mmCIF file of C-alpha atoms in Angstrom:
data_model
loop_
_atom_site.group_PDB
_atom_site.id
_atom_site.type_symbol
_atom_site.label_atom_id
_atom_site.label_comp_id
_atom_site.label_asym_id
_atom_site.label_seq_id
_atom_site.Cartn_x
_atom_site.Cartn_y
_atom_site.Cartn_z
ATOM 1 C CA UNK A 23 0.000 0.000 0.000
ATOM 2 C CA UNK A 24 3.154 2.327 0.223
ATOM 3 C CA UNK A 25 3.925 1.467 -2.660
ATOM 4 C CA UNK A 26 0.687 2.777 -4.339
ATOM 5 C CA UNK A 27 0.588 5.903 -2.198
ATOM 6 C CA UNK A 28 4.534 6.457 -3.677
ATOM 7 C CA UNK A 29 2.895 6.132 -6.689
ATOM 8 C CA UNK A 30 0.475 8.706 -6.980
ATOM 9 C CA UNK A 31 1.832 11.083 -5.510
ATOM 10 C CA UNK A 32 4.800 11.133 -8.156
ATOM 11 C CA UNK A 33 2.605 10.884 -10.738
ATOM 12 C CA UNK A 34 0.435 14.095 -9.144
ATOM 13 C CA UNK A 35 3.526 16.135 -9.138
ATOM 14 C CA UNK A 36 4.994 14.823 -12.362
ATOM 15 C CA UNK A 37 1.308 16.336 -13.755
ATOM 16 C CA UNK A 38 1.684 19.668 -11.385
ATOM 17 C CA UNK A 39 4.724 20.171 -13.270
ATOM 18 C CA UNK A 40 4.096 19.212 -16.422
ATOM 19 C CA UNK A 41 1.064 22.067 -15.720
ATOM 20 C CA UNK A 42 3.116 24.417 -14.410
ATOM 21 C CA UNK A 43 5.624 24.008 -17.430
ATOM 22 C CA UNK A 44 2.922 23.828 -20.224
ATOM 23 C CA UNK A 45 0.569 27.808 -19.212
ATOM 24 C CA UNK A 46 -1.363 26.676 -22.117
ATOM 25 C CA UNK A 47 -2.650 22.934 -20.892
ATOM 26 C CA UNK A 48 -6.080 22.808 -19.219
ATOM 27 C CA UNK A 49 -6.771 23.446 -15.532
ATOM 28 C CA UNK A 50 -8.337 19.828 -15.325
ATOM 29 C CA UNK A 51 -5.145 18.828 -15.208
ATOM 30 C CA UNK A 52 -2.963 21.256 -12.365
ATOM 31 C CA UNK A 53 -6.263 20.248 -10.091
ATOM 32 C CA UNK A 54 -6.334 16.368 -10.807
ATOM 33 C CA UNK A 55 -2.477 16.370 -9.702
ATOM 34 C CA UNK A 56 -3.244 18.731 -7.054
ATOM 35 C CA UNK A 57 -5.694 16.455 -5.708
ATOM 36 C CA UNK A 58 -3.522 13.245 -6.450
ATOM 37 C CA UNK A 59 -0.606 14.728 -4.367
ATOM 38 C CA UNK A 60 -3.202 15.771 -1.573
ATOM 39 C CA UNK A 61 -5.186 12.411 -1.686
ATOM 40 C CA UNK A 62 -1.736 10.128 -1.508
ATOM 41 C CA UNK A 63 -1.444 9.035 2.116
ATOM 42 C CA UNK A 64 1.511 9.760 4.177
ATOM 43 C CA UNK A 65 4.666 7.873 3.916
#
């Protein structure tokens, strides 16, 4: 279960960044890895 929690939160920063990077991608996107990052449990 680590393991998944690791998971998602790298891919909910890896999309946070990617947003960040890319002004012009949708906002769909910077709030589903927002909300990935917050979701992930603490490991």
């Amino acid at each position: 279960m680590v393991l998944v929690g690791i998971a998602v939160t790298v891919v909910g920063m890896g999309m946070f960044v990617y947003a960040i990077r890319h002004q012009g991608i949708d906002l769909t996107v910077l709030l589903g890895g927002s909300a990935c990052s917050a979701w992930a449990p603490p490991v």
